[in-house]
C-alpha cells in the first residue's frame, strides 16, 4: 500500500500538556491524516527520568530524536510522536509515542498522570512500561495507574451496557481491546534466579505477577495491580537491561557510539527492538478493524476531546465516531475520483452513449474500490448507498449535458448544411418543372454529409428524424407544385417520403435499443464486480472480529490454566464464566452471518443498476423527450 509517512527527521508533539489540560496538535494530526497505511503503535510509559526516550530512539533506528535530558527535570511533556516506515512490515507505518514521565514532582497533578497512562493504553497496540532496578512490590505499586483503568475506560456506550445485563463486566472485556504489554526493566543488576533456578525474563515477570491467596485487605491490595495486568493485557513480555555504560556517562547516551556501550546492554536492546518489529500487532479497534494513520488521527482527537469534556472515553463510541468520519471521507474520495474522471470526459462532449456508459462503469468501479479501501463498519450500507446516489445524480446530469451539447451541435450542423437549400427555395430553383427531383437530390446529399460528420453524439439520428419530419410538408409542397410529374408519380413520391420518415424512425428506435442493451450489460457486469468486492469486504470484517474473539479466548484460557495450576480455583471458576460468554458471542456471530450480506448490501449494490436503467430508459433513450420537447426541437430547426 502506498501513502507511507513523509520523512520525519525528528519527533513532533501530538498531545500537549498545558495549564488548560491536554490539547491535540493540529499539525501532527494533519501529518497523520496524509498517511493511509495501517499502523503499529508502540507507546512507552513509566516514571520520569527512567530512560523511556532512549528506547523509542532505538525503535526509530536513530541515535537521537526523542529528548533524553541530562538532569532530574522531565524533558518529555505531553505525548510526542515519531512516524517511520515499519522495518519489517512493508506498507505499514510504525508510530512511536513517547509519553510524559509519570510521577513528575513539578506537575503536582496525579490525575494528569492517570490520563497520560490511559491515553497510552487506548492509542497503542503495544504498551512498553519502563522502570528501573527490579520488578518488586514497590515497582508494581508504582504501576497503580493500571488499577484505575476500570474507572477511566468504558467499553460500551451507556445504552448498550444497559441492554446487555447478562454479559460479563466490562473490565473482563479489556483483554479483547487492550495492547500487548512489555515490561522493560532498566539498570537490572540481579541474577535472575528463583529458588536457585535460572529463569527467563518472561518467567521472572510471571513470578513477580503471582497472586497471593487470601481475602485480607492487605492481600487484596497486593493482588489488585497484578490481577489487572494479568486480566487486561492479552500478552506479556519482559526484557531486563543491564547498565548501558558507567554512571558518569549516563547523561550523554544519545551521543555515545555503540562501541562505547556495554555489549550485554546492546544485545538486550537488539532483542527488544527485534521483538517489537516482528511480534507487535497492527493497531485495531473494537470489532477488529484495522487502524490506518488517518483513522488514528481521529482516535487521538476523539479521546482527548472526550477527556477534556469530563466524560469517560468509550471504545464503542470512539469506533462509531471514527467510522462516521472515515466513511464520509471514503464517500467523498470515491466520488472525487468519479467526478474528476467524468469531468475529463465532459471536455469531449458530445460523445455516443456507448463510450459515456463505458467510462461511467469504469469510474464507478474505481469509486467503489476506493470507498471500500477506506471505509469500515458501514454495517447498514448507509455510506455505500450515499456514494451510489451521488454518482447516479452526477451521471444523470452528465447525460443531460451530453444530450444538450449533442442537440446544439446537430442543430447547428443541420442549419449550416441546409443553408444552400434555403437559398435555392428563396430563388425558386425548386418551383419549376423537375424541381422536386432537384430538391430530393440536394436533400439526400445534405443527409449524406450530415451522416459523415463523426461527432454528433447520441442525438444525431433523433435530430435528423425531427428535421425530416419538419421538412416533410415542405417536400410535399414542392412535390405537388411540380408540373412535370403526373398524379401517379406524385402519389408514389409521397409514399416514398413517408417510407423514408418511417425508416429513419425505425433506425432511431433500433439505435436506442442497441445502446440501452449495451449499457445495461455493462452495468450488470459492474454490479457483479461491486457485489464481489463488497462481499470480500464483509468477509474481511467478519474475519477480523473472529480473530479478536480468538485472541481474547486464547488469553483467557491460558490465564485460567495458570490459575488452576496455582490453586486459585475460585478465580478459575470466574474465568470459566467469562470464557463461556466469549464462546457464546462467537457462536452468535456465526449465526448472524448467513444472509446478512444479501440483506444489507445487495439492495445497496442493486441501486446502481436500478438508477442507471431508469436514467437510460427515461432520459438517454429519449423517452423523457416527449411530444412537447420534440415540438420544441423541431420548431428550432431551420
Coordinates of C-alpha atoms in Angstrom, one line a residue:
X1 CA 0.0 0.0 0.0
X2 CA 1.3 3.4 -0.9
X3 CA 0.9 6.6 1.1
X4 CA 3.7 6.0 3.6
X5 CA 4.9 8.5 6.1
X6 CA 6.8 11.6 4.9
X7 CA 10.4 11.8 6.1
X8 CA 10.4 12.9 9.7
X9 CA 13.9 14.0 10.9
X10 CA 12.6 14.3 14.5
X11 CA 9.5 13.6 16.6
X12 CA 6.7 16.1 16.8
X13 CA 4.3 16.8 19.7
X14 CA 1.0 15.0 19.3
X15 CA -0.7 15.9 22.6
X16 CA 0.3 19.0 24.6
X17 CA 0.0 19.1 28.3
X18 CA -0.9 22.7 29.1
X19 CA -2.3 24.5 32.0
X20 CA -5.7 24.2 30.3
X21 CA -5.4 20.4 30.1
X22 CA -4.4 18.1 27.3
X23 CA -4.6 19.5 23.8
X24 CA -4.1 17.9 20.4
X25 CA -1.7 19.5 18.0
X26 CA -3.4 20.1 14.6
X27 CA -0.2 20.0 12.6
X28 CA 0.6 16.5 13.9
X29 CA -2.9 15.3 13.2
X30 CA -2.7 16.7 9.7
X31 CA 0.5 14.7 9.2
X32 CA -1.3 11.5 10.3
X33 CA -4.3 12.3 8.0
X34 CA -2.0 12.3 5.0
X35 CA -0.9 8.7 5.6
X36 CA -3.2 5.8 4.6
X37 CA -1.1 2.9 5.7
X38 CA -2.0 0.6 8.6
X39 CA -0.2 1.4 11.8
X40 CA 1.7 -0.4 14.5
X41 CA 1.6 1.9 17.5
X42 CA 4.2 1.5 20.3
X43 CA 3.8 3.7 23.3
X44 CA 6.2 3.9 26.2
X45 CA 5.1 4.9 29.8
X46 CA 6.9 4.9 33.1
X47 CA 8.3 7.1 35.8
X48 CA 10.1 10.2 34.6
X49 CA 13.9 10.1 34.2
X50 CA 14.0 6.3 33.6
X51 CA 15.3 6.3 30.0
X52 CA 12.0 5.9 28.1
X53 CA 13.1 8.1 25.3
X54 CA 16.2 6.1 24.6
X55 CA 14.2 3.0 23.9
X56 CA 12.0 5.0 21.4
X57 CA 15.1 6.3 19.6
X58 CA 16.3 2.7 19.3
X59 CA 13.0 1.7 17.7
X60 CA 13.2 4.6 15.3
X61 CA 16.7 3.3 14.4
X62 CA 18.1 6.7 15.3
X63 CA 20.7 7.6 17.9
X64 CA 18.8 10.7 18.9
X65 CA 15.4 12.2 18.4
X66 CA 13.2 12.0 21.4
X67 CA 14.8 14.2 24.1
X68 CA 16.7 12.3 26.7
X69 CA 17.7 15.1 29.0
X70 CA 20.5 15.0 31.5
X71 CA 19.0 16.4 34.7
X72 CA 16.3 15.4 37.1
X73 CA 13.9 17.5 35.2
X74 CA 11.5 15.6 32.9
X75 CA 12.1 16.5 29.2
X76 CA 9.1 15.0 27.6
X77 CA 5.8 16.9 28.2
X78 CA 2.5 15.5 26.9
X79 CA 2.9 12.8 24.2
X80 CA 5.4 13.1 21.3
X81 CA 5.1 11.1 18.1
X82 CA 7.5 9.8 15.5
X83 CA 6.2 8.1 12.3
X84 CA 8.7 5.9 10.5
X85 CA 8.3 3.2 7.8
X86 CA 8.0 -0.2 9.6
X87 CA 11.3 -2.0 9.3
X88 CA 9.7 -5.5 8.7
X89 CA 6.0 -4.9 7.7
X90 CA 6.1 -3.5 4.1
X91 CA 3.3 -1.0 3.5
X92 CA 2.9 -0.3 7.3
X93 CA 3.8 2.7 9.4
X94 CA 5.4 2.4 12.8
X95 CA 4.1 5.1 15.1
X96 CA 6.2 5.7 18.2
X97 CA 4.7 7.5 21.2
X98 CA 6.9 8.8 23.9
X99 CA 4.8 9.9 26.9
X100 CA 5.4 12.4 29.7
X101 CA 7.1 10.8 32.7
X102 CA 4.8 9.7 35.4
X103 CA 5.3 11.0 38.9
X104 CA 7.0 14.2 37.9
X105 CA 7.0 16.3 41.1
X106 CA 6.7 19.5 39.1
X107 CA 3.2 18.7 37.9
X108 CA 1.6 18.0 41.2
X109 CA -1.5 16.5 39.5
X110 CA -1.8 12.7 39.7
X111 CA -5.0 12.8 37.6
X112 CA -2.9 14.2 34.8
X113 CA -0.6 11.2 35.0
X114 CA -3.6 8.8 35.1
X115 CA -4.9 10.3 31.8
X116 CA -1.5 10.1 30.1
X117 CA -1.3 6.4 31.1
X118 CA -4.9 5.9 29.9
X119 CA -4.2 7.5 26.5
X120 CA -1.1 5.4 26.0
X121 CA -3.3 2.3 26.6
X122 CA -6.1 3.5 24.3
X123 CA -3.8 4.5 21.5
X124 CA -1.2 1.8 21.3
X125 CA -1.1 -1.7 20.0
X126 CA 1.9 -2.4 22.2
X127 CA 2.5 -0.7 25.6
X128 CA 6.0 -0.6 26.9
X129 CA 6.3 0.0 30.7
X130 CA 9.8 1.3 31.5
X131 CA 11.1 1.0 35.1
X132 CA 14.5 0.8 36.9
X133 CA 16.0 -1.8 39.2
X134 CA 13.8 -4.8 39.8
X135 CA 10.2 -5.9 39.5
X136 CA 9.4 -5.9 43.2
X137 CA 6.3 -4.9 45.1
X138 CA 7.3 -1.3 45.1
X139 CA 7.8 -1.3 41.3
X140 CA 4.3 -2.8 40.8
X141 CA 2.7 -0.4 43.3
X142 CA 4.1 2.4 41.2
X143 CA 2.1 0.9 38.3
X144 CA -1.1 1.7 40.2
X145 CA -2.5 3.5 37.2
X146 CA -3.4 0.2 35.7
X147 CA -5.9 -0.4 38.6
X148 CA -7.7 2.9 37.7
X149 CA -8.4 1.9 34.1
X150 CA -11.8 0.4 35.0
X151 CA -12.9 3.9 36.1
X152 CA -11.3 5.6 33.1
X153 CA -12.3 3.4 30.2
X154 CA -15.7 2.3 29.1
X155 CA -16.1 -0.5 26.5
X156 CA -19.7 0.0 25.5
X157 CA -22.0 3.0 25.4
X158 CA -24.3 3.6 28.3
X159 CA -27.4 2.4 26.3
X160 CA -25.7 -0.8 25.1
X161 CA -24.5 -1.6 28.6
X162 CA -28.0 -1.3 30.0
X163 CA -29.3 -3.7 27.3
X164 CA -26.6 -6.3 27.9
X165 CA -27.3 -7.0 31.6
X166 CA -26.4 -10.7 31.1
X167 CA -23.0 -10.0 29.8
X168 CA -19.7 -10.0 31.7
X169 CA -18.4 -6.9 33.5
X170 CA -16.7 -4.5 31.1
X171 CA -13.2 -4.9 32.7
X172 CA -13.4 -8.6 31.7
X173 CA -13.5 -7.4 28.0
X174 CA -10.4 -5.2 28.2
X175 CA -8.3 -8.1 27.1
X176 CA -10.0 -8.0 23.7
X177 CA -9.1 -4.4 23.0
X178 CA -6.0 -3.6 25.1
X179 CA -2.5 -3.6 23.7
X180 CA 0.2 -6.2 24.3
X181 CA 2.3 -5.4 27.4
X182 CA 6.1 -5.2 27.5
X183 CA 7.9 -4.5 30.8
X184 CA 11.4 -3.1 30.2
X185 CA 13.5 -3.2 33.4
X186 CA 16.4 -0.9 33.1
X187 CA 19.7 -1.0 35.1
X188 CA 19.0 -4.5 36.2
X189 CA 21.9 -5.9 38.3
X190 CA 20.4 -9.0 40.0
X191 CA 20.8 -12.6 39.0
X192 CA 17.5 -14.0 37.5
X193 CA 17.1 -16.9 39.9
X194 CA 14.0 -18.3 41.6
X195 CA 14.5 -20.9 44.2
X196 CA 18.1 -21.4 43.0
X197 CA 17.0 -22.0 39.4
X198 CA 17.9 -19.7 36.5
X199 CA 14.8 -18.3 34.8
X200 CA 14.0 -16.4 31.7
X201 CA 12.9 -12.8 31.6
X202 CA 9.3 -13.8 31.0
X203 CA 9.4 -16.3 33.9
X204 CA 10.8 -13.5 36.1
X205 CA 7.8 -11.3 35.1
X206 CA 5.3 -14.1 35.7
X207 CA 6.8 -14.8 39.1
X208 CA 6.6 -11.1 40.0
X209 CA 2.9 -11.1 39.0
X210 CA 1.9 -14.2 41.0
X211 CA -1.1 -13.7 43.3
X212 CA -1.3 -14.4 47.0
X213 CA -4.1 -16.5 48.5
X214 CA -6.4 -14.9 51.0
X215 CA -9.0 -12.2 51.2
X216 CA -7.5 -9.9 53.8
X217 CA -7.3 -6.2 52.8
X218 CA -3.5 -6.5 52.6
X219 CA -3.7 -9.4 50.2
X220 CA -6.4 -7.8 48.1
X221 CA -4.3 -4.6 47.8
X222 CA -1.2 -6.7 46.9
X223 CA -3.1 -8.7 44.3
X224 CA -5.1 -5.9 42.6
X225 CA -2.4 -4.4 40.3
X226 CA -1.1 -7.9 39.5
X227 CA -4.6 -9.2 38.7
X228 CA -5.3 -6.2 36.5
X229 CA -2.1 -6.7 34.4
X230 CA -2.9 -10.4 34.0
X231 CA -6.5 -9.8 33.1
X232 CA -6.3 -6.7 30.9
X233 CA -3.3 -7.3 28.6
X234 CA -3.5 -10.2 26.1
X235 CA 0.2 -10.9 26.1
X236 CA 3.1 -10.1 28.4
X237 CA 6.8 -9.8 27.7
X238 CA 9.8 -8.8 29.8
X239 CA 13.3 -7.5 29.0
X240 CA 15.9 -6.9 31.6
X241 CA 18.6 -4.4 30.6
X242 CA 21.9 -4.1 32.4
X243 CA 23.6 -0.7 32.8
X244 CA 24.4 0.6 29.3
X245 CA 27.6 2.3 30.5
X246 CA 29.4 3.8 33.5
X247 CA 27.3 6.1 35.7
X248 CA 29.3 9.1 34.7
X249 CA 28.4 8.6 31.0
X250 CA 24.6 8.1 31.5
X251 CA 23.8 11.7 30.8
X252 CA 25.2 11.5 27.2
X253 CA 23.7 8.2 25.9
X254 CA 22.3 9.8 22.8
X255 CA 25.8 11.0 21.7
X256 CA 27.8 7.8 22.6
X257 CA 28.9 5.4 19.8
X258 CA 27.6 1.8 20.2
X259 CA 31.2 0.7 20.6
X260 CA 31.3 2.6 23.9
X261 CA 28.2 0.9 25.3
X262 CA 28.1 -2.3 27.2
X263 CA 27.8 -5.3 24.8
X264 CA 25.3 -7.1 27.0
X265 CA 23.1 -4.0 27.1
X266 CA 23.2 -3.8 23.3
X267 CA 22.2 -7.4 23.0
X268 CA 19.1 -6.9 25.1
X269 CA 18.3 -3.6 23.2
X270 CA 18.6 -5.5 19.9
X271 CA 16.3 -8.3 21.2
X272 CA 13.8 -5.8 22.4
X273 CA 13.7 -4.0 19.0
X274 CA 13.5 -7.2 17.0
X275 CA 10.6 -8.4 19.2
X276 CA 8.7 -5.1 18.7
X277 CA 9.4 -5.1 14.9
X278 CA 8.4 -8.8 14.5
X279 CA 5.7 -9.5 17.0
X280 CA 3.8 -6.3 17.7
X281 CA 0.4 -6.3 16.0
X282 CA -1.2 -3.7 13.8
X283 CA -3.4 -1.4 15.9
X284 CA -7.1 -2.4 15.8
X285 CA -10.2 -1.1 17.5
X286 CA -13.3 -2.8 18.8
X287 CA -14.6 -5.1 16.1
X288 CA -11.1 -6.0 15.0
X289 CA -11.0 -3.1 12.5
X290 CA -7.5 -2.2 11.3
X291 CA -6.4 1.4 12.1
X292 CA -4.6 3.5 9.5
X293 CA -2.7 6.6 10.3
X294 CA -5.7 8.6 9.1
X295 CA -8.1 6.7 11.4
X296 CA -5.5 7.0 14.2
X297 CA -5.7 10.8 13.9
X298 CA -9.4 10.7 14.6
X299 CA -8.9 8.4 17.6
X300 CA -6.5 10.8 19.1
X301 CA -8.8 13.7 18.7
X302 CA -11.9 11.8 19.9
X303 CA -10.2 10.5 23.1
X304 CA -8.6 13.8 24.0
X305 CA -11.8 15.8 23.4
X306 CA -13.8 13.2 25.5
X307 CA -11.3 13.6 28.4
X308 CA -11.4 17.4 28.2
X309 CA -15.2 17.3 28.3
X310 CA -15.1 15.4 31.6
X311 CA -16.5 12.2 30.2
X312 CA -15.0 8.7 30.2
X313 CA -13.6 7.5 26.9
X314 CA -15.8 4.8 25.4
X315 CA -14.2 2.3 23.0
X316 CA -17.5 1.7 21.2
X317 CA -18.4 5.4 20.9
X318 CA -14.9 6.1 19.6
X319 CA -15.2 3.5 16.9
X320 CA -18.6 4.8 15.8
X321 CA -17.4 8.4 15.7
X322 CA -14.2 7.4 13.8
X323 CA -16.2 5.3 11.4
X324 CA -18.6 8.2 10.6
X325 CA -15.7 10.5 9.8
X326 CA -13.7 7.9 7.8
X327 CA -16.8 6.6 5.9
X328 CA -17.8 10.1 4.9
X329 CA -14.3 10.7 3.8
X330 CA -14.4 7.5 1.9
X331 CA -17.6 8.6 0.1
X332 CA -16.0 12.0 -0.7
X333 CA -12.8 10.4 -2.0
X334 CA -14.6 7.8 -4.1
X335 CA -16.9 10.5 -5.6
X336 CA -13.9 12.8 -6.2
X337 CA -12.3 10.1 -8.4
X338 CA -15.5 9.6 -10.3
X339 CA -16.2 13.3 -10.7
X340 CA -12.6 14.1 -11.8
X341 CA -12.7 11.3 -14.5
X342 CA -16.1 12.3 -15.8
X343 CA -15.1 16.0 -16.0
X344 CA -12.2 15.0 -18.2
X345 CA -14.7 13.1 -20.5
X346 CA -17.0 16.1 -20.5
X347 CA -14.4 18.1 -22.3
X348 CA -15.0 15.8 -25.3
X349 CA -18.8 16.2 -25.3
X350 CA -20.8 15.2 -27.2
X351 CA -19.9 11.5 -27.2
X352 CA -22.0 8.5 -28.1
X353 CA -23.8 6.7 -25.3
X354 CA -21.6 3.7 -25.5
X355 CA -18.3 5.5 -24.6
X356 CA -20.2 7.5 -22.0
X357 CA -21.6 4.4 -20.4
X358 CA -18.3 2.5 -20.5
X359 CA -16.5 5.4 -18.8
X360 CA -19.2 5.7 -16.2
X361 CA -18.9 2.0 -15.4
X362 CA -15.1 2.2 -15.2
X363 CA -15.0 5.2 -13.0
X364 CA -17.9 4.0 -10.9
X365 CA -16.0 0.8 -10.2
X366 CA -12.9 2.8 -9.3
X367 CA -15.0 4.9 -6.9
X368 CA -16.4 1.8 -5.2
X369 CA -12.9 0.3 -4.8
X370 CA -11.6 3.5 -3.3
X371 CA -14.6 3.6 -0.9
X372 CA -14.2 0.0 0.2
X373 CA -10.5 0.6 0.7
X374 CA -11.1 3.4 3.1
X375 CA -14.5 2.6 4.7
X376 CA -15.2 0.3 7.6
X377 CA -18.2 -0.6 9.8
X378 CA -20.7 0.5 7.2
X379 CA -22.9 -2.3 8.5
X380 CA -26.2 -0.9 7.1
X381 CA -24.7 0.1 3.8
X382 CA -25.6 3.8 4.5
X383 CA -22.4 5.3 3.1
X384 CA -22.2 3.0 0.2
X385 CA -25.7 4.0 -0.8
X386 CA -24.7 7.6 -0.4
X387 CA -21.8 7.2 -2.8
X388 CA -24.1 5.4 -5.3
X389 CA -26.7 8.2 -5.1
X390 CA -24.1 10.9 -5.6
X391 CA -22.6 9.0 -8.6
X392 CA -26.1 8.4 -10.1
X393 CA -27.1 12.1 -9.7
X394 CA -23.9 13.3 -11.4
X395 CA -24.3 10.7 -14.2
X396 CA -27.9 11.9 -14.7
X397 CA -26.7 15.5 -15.1
X398 CA -23.9 14.4 -17.4
X399 CA -26.3 12.5 -19.6
X400 CA -28.4 15.7 -19.9
X401 CA -25.4 17.8 -20.6
X402 CA -24.2 15.4 -23.3
X403 CA -27.7 15.4 -24.8
X404 CA -27.9 19.2 -24.8
X405 CA -24.5 19.5 -26.3
X406 CA -25.3 16.9 -29.0
X407 CA -28.6 18.6 -29.7
X408 CA -27.0 22.0 -30.1
X409 CA -24.2 20.7 -32.3
X410 CA -26.7 18.7 -34.6
X411 CA -29.0 21.7 -34.9
X412 CA -26.1 23.9 -36.0
X413 CA -24.8 21.3 -38.4
X414 CA -28.2 20.8 -40.0
X415 CA -28.7 24.6 -40.2
X416 CA -25.3 25.0 -41.9
X417 CA -25.9 22.2 -44.3
X418 CA -29.5 23.3 -45.1
X419 CA -28.4 26.9 -45.9
X420 CA -27.8 26.3 -49.6
X421 CA -31.2 24.6 -49.9
X422 CA -32.9 27.5 -48.2
X423 CA -31.2 29.8 -50.7
X424 CA -32.5 27.7 -53.6
X425 CA -36.0 27.9 -52.2
X426 CA -35.7 31.7 -52.0
X427 CA -34.5 31.7 -55.6
X428 CA -37.3 29.4 -56.8
X429 CA -35.0 26.7 -58.0
X430 CA -37.4 24.0 -56.8
X431 CA -40.5 25.8 -58.0
X432 CA -40.2 24.9 -61.7
X433 CA -41.0 21.6 -63.5
X434 CA -38.5 19.0 -62.4
X435 CA -37.8 21.0 -59.2
X436 CA -38.8 18.1 -56.9
X437 CA -36.1 15.8 -58.3
X438 CA -33.5 18.6 -57.7
X439 CA -34.9 19.1 -54.2
X440 CA -34.6 15.4 -53.4
X441 CA -31.1 15.2 -54.8
X442 CA -29.9 18.2 -52.7
X443 CA -31.7 16.9 -49.6
X444 CA -30.1 13.4 -50.0
X445 CA -26.7 15.0 -50.5
X446 CA -27.2 17.1 -47.4
X447 CA -28.3 14.0 -45.3
X448 CA -25.2 12.1 -46.6
X449 CA -22.9 15.0 -45.5
X450 CA -24.6 15.1 -42.1
X451 CA -24.1 11.4 -41.5
X452 CA -20.5 11.7 -42.5
X453 CA -19.9 14.0 -39.6
X454 CA -18.2 11.8 -36.9
X455 CA -19.1 13.7 -33.7
X456 CA -22.8 14.2 -33.5
X457 CA -23.3 12.4 -30.2
X458 CA -26.4 10.5 -29.1
X459 CA -28.9 12.9 -30.6
X460 CA -27.6 12.6 -34.1
X461 CA -30.3 10.4 -35.6
X462 CA -33.0 11.8 -33.5
X463 CA -32.4 15.3 -34.7
X464 CA -32.2 14.1 -38.3
X465 CA -35.6 12.4 -37.7
X466 CA -37.0 15.7 -36.4
X467 CA -35.5 17.6 -39.4
X468 CA -37.0 15.2 -42.0
X469 CA -40.4 15.3 -40.2
X470 CA -40.3 19.1 -40.1
X471 CA -39.3 19.3 -43.8
X472 CA -41.9 16.7 -44.9
X473 CA -44.6 19.5 -45.5
X474 CA -42.0 21.5 -47.5
X475 CA -41.1 18.5 -49.7
X476 CA -44.8 17.7 -50.3
X477 CA -45.5 21.3 -51.3
X478 CA -42.6 21.2 -53.8
X479 CA -43.9 17.8 -55.0
X480 CA -47.5 18.9 -55.5
X481 CA -46.3 22.0 -57.4
X482 CA -44.1 20.1 -59.8
X483 CA -45.9 20.2 -63.2
X484 CA -43.6 17.7 -64.7
X485 CA -45.0 14.9 -62.6
X486 CA -48.2 13.0 -63.1
X487 CA -50.7 12.4 -60.3
X488 CA -49.5 8.8 -60.2
X489 CA -45.9 10.0 -59.9
X490 CA -46.8 12.3 -57.1
X491 CA -48.6 9.6 -55.2
X492 CA -45.6 7.3 -55.5
X493 CA -43.2 10.1 -54.4
X494 CA -45.4 10.9 -51.4
X495 CA -45.4 7.3 -50.4
X496 CA -41.6 7.2 -50.6
X497 CA -41.4 10.3 -48.4
X498 CA -43.5 8.6 -45.8
X499 CA -41.4 5.5 -46.0
X500 CA -38.2 7.4 -45.6
X501 CA -39.5 9.1 -42.5
X502 CA -40.6 5.8 -41.0
X503 CA -37.3 4.2 -41.9
X504 CA -35.5 7.0 -40.0
X505 CA -37.8 6.5 -37.1
X506 CA -37.1 2.8 -37.0
X507 CA -33.4 3.5 -37.3
X508 CA -33.5 5.8 -34.3
X509 CA -35.5 3.2 -32.3
X510 CA -33.1 0.4 -33.2
X511 CA -30.1 2.5 -32.1
X512 CA -31.8 3.4 -28.9
X513 CA -32.4 -0.2 -28.1
X514 CA -28.9 -1.2 -29.0
X515 CA -27.4 1.5 -26.8
X516 CA -29.7 0.6 -23.9
X517 CA -28.9 -3.1 -24.2
X518 CA -25.1 -2.5 -24.2
X519 CA -25.3 0.0 -21.3
X520 CA -27.3 -2.4 -19.2
X521 CA -25.0 -5.3 -19.9
X522 CA -22.1 -3.1 -18.9
X523 CA -23.9 -2.2 -15.7
X524 CA -24.7 -5.9 -15.0
X525 CA -21.0 -6.8 -15.2
X526 CA -20.0 -3.9 -13.0
X527 CA -22.8 -4.7 -10.5
X528 CA -21.5 -8.2 -10.2
X529 CA -18.0 -6.9 -9.6
X530 CA -19.2 -4.4 -7.0
X531 CA -21.1 -7.2 -5.2
X532 CA -18.0 -9.4 -5.2
X533 CA -15.8 -6.7 -3.7
X534 CA -18.4 -5.7 -1.2
X535 CA -18.8 -9.4 -0.1
X536 CA -15.0 -9.6 0.2
X537 CA -15.1 -6.5 2.4
X538 CA -17.8 -8.0 4.5
X539 CA -15.9 -11.3 4.9
X540 CA -12.7 -9.5 5.9
X541 CA -14.5 -7.6 8.6
X542 CA -16.1 -10.8 9.9
X543 CA -12.6 -12.4 9.9
X544 CA -11.2 -9.5 12.0
X545 CA -14.0 -9.9 14.5
X546 CA -13.3 -13.6 14.8
X547 CA -9.6 -13.0 15.3
X548 CA -10.4 -10.5 18.0
X549 CA -12.5 -13.1 19.8
X550 CA -10.0 -15.9 19.3
X551 CA -7.2 -13.8 20.8
X552 CA -9.3 -13.0 23.8
X553 CA -10.3 -16.7 24.3
X554 CA -6.7 -17.8 24.0
X555 CA -5.6 -15.3 26.6
X556 CA -8.4 -16.2 29.0
X557 CA -7.8 -19.9 28.6
X558 CA -4.1 -19.5 29.3
X559 CA -4.8 -17.4 32.4
X560 CA -7.4 -19.9 33.6
X561 CA -5.0 -22.8 33.2
X562 CA -2.4 -20.9 35.3
X563 CA -5.0 -20.1 38.0
X564 CA -5.9 -23.8 38.2
X565 CA -2.2 -24.8 38.5
X566 CA -1.6 -22.2 41.2
X567 CA -4.6 -23.4 43.2
X568 CA -6.8 -20.3 42.6
X569 CA -9.9 -22.4 41.8
X570 CA -12.3 -19.6 42.7
X571 CA -10.7 -17.2 40.2
X572 CA -10.5 -20.0 37.6
X573 CA -14.3 -20.6 38.1
X574 CA -15.0 -16.9 37.5
X575 CA -12.9 -17.0 34.3
X576 CA -14.9 -20.0 33.2
X577 CA -18.0 -17.8 33.0
X578 CA -16.0 -15.2 31.0
X579 CA -14.8 -17.9 28.6
X580 CA -18.3 -19.2 28.1
X581 CA -19.6 -15.7 27.4
X582 CA -16.9 -15.3 24.7
X583 CA -17.8 -18.6 23.2
X584 CA -21.5 -17.7 23.1
X585 CA -20.6 -14.4 21.4
X586 CA -18.6 -16.3 18.8
X587 CA -21.5 -18.7 18.1
X588 CA -23.9 -15.7 17.9
X589 CA -21.6 -14.1 15.4
X590 CA -21.7 -17.3 13.2
X591 CA -25.4 -17.5 13.4
X592 CA -25.7 -13.8 12.2
X593 CA -23.5 -14.3 9.2
X594 CA -25.8 -16.3 6.7
X595 CA -27.9 -13.9 4.7
X596 CA -26.5 -10.8 6.2
X597 CA -24.7 -9.7 3.1
X598 CA -27.8 -10.2 0.9
X599 CA -29.9 -8.4 3.4
X600 CA -27.7 -5.3 3.8
X601 CA -25.5 -5.0 0.7
X602 CA -27.5 -6.5 -2.1
X603 CA -30.1 -3.6 -2.1
X604 CA -27.2 -1.1 -2.0
X605 CA -25.4 -2.6 -4.9
X606 CA -28.6 -3.0 -6.9
X607 CA -29.2 0.7 -6.5
X608 CA -26.6 1.4 -9.1
X609 CA -28.2 -0.8 -11.7
X610 CA -31.7 0.4 -11.0
X611 CA -30.7 4.1 -11.2
X612 CA -28.8 3.5 -14.4
X613 CA -31.6 1.6 -16.0
X614 CA -34.0 4.4 -15.1
X615 CA -31.7 7.1 -16.5
X616 CA -31.1 5.3 -19.7
X617 CA -34.7 4.3 -20.4
X618 CA -36.3 7.6 -19.5
X619 CA -33.6 10.1 -20.4
X620 CA -30.8 8.8 -22.5
X621 CA -33.2 6.8 -24.7
X622 CA -35.3 9.9 -25.4
X623 CA -38.4 8.9 -23.5
X624 CA -38.2 12.0 -21.4
X625 CA -38.1 14.0 -24.6
X626 CA -41.8 13.7 -25.0
X627 CA -44.0 15.3 -27.6
X628 CA -43.6 18.8 -26.1
X629 CA -39.8 18.6 -26.3
X630 CA -39.9 17.2 -29.8
X631 CA -42.1 20.0 -31.0
X632 CA -39.7 22.5 -29.3
X633 CA -36.7 20.9 -31.0
X634 CA -38.5 20.8 -34.4
X635 CA -39.5 24.4 -34.2
X636 CA -35.9 25.4 -33.6
X637 CA -34.7 23.6 -36.7
X638 CA -34.2 25.6 -39.9

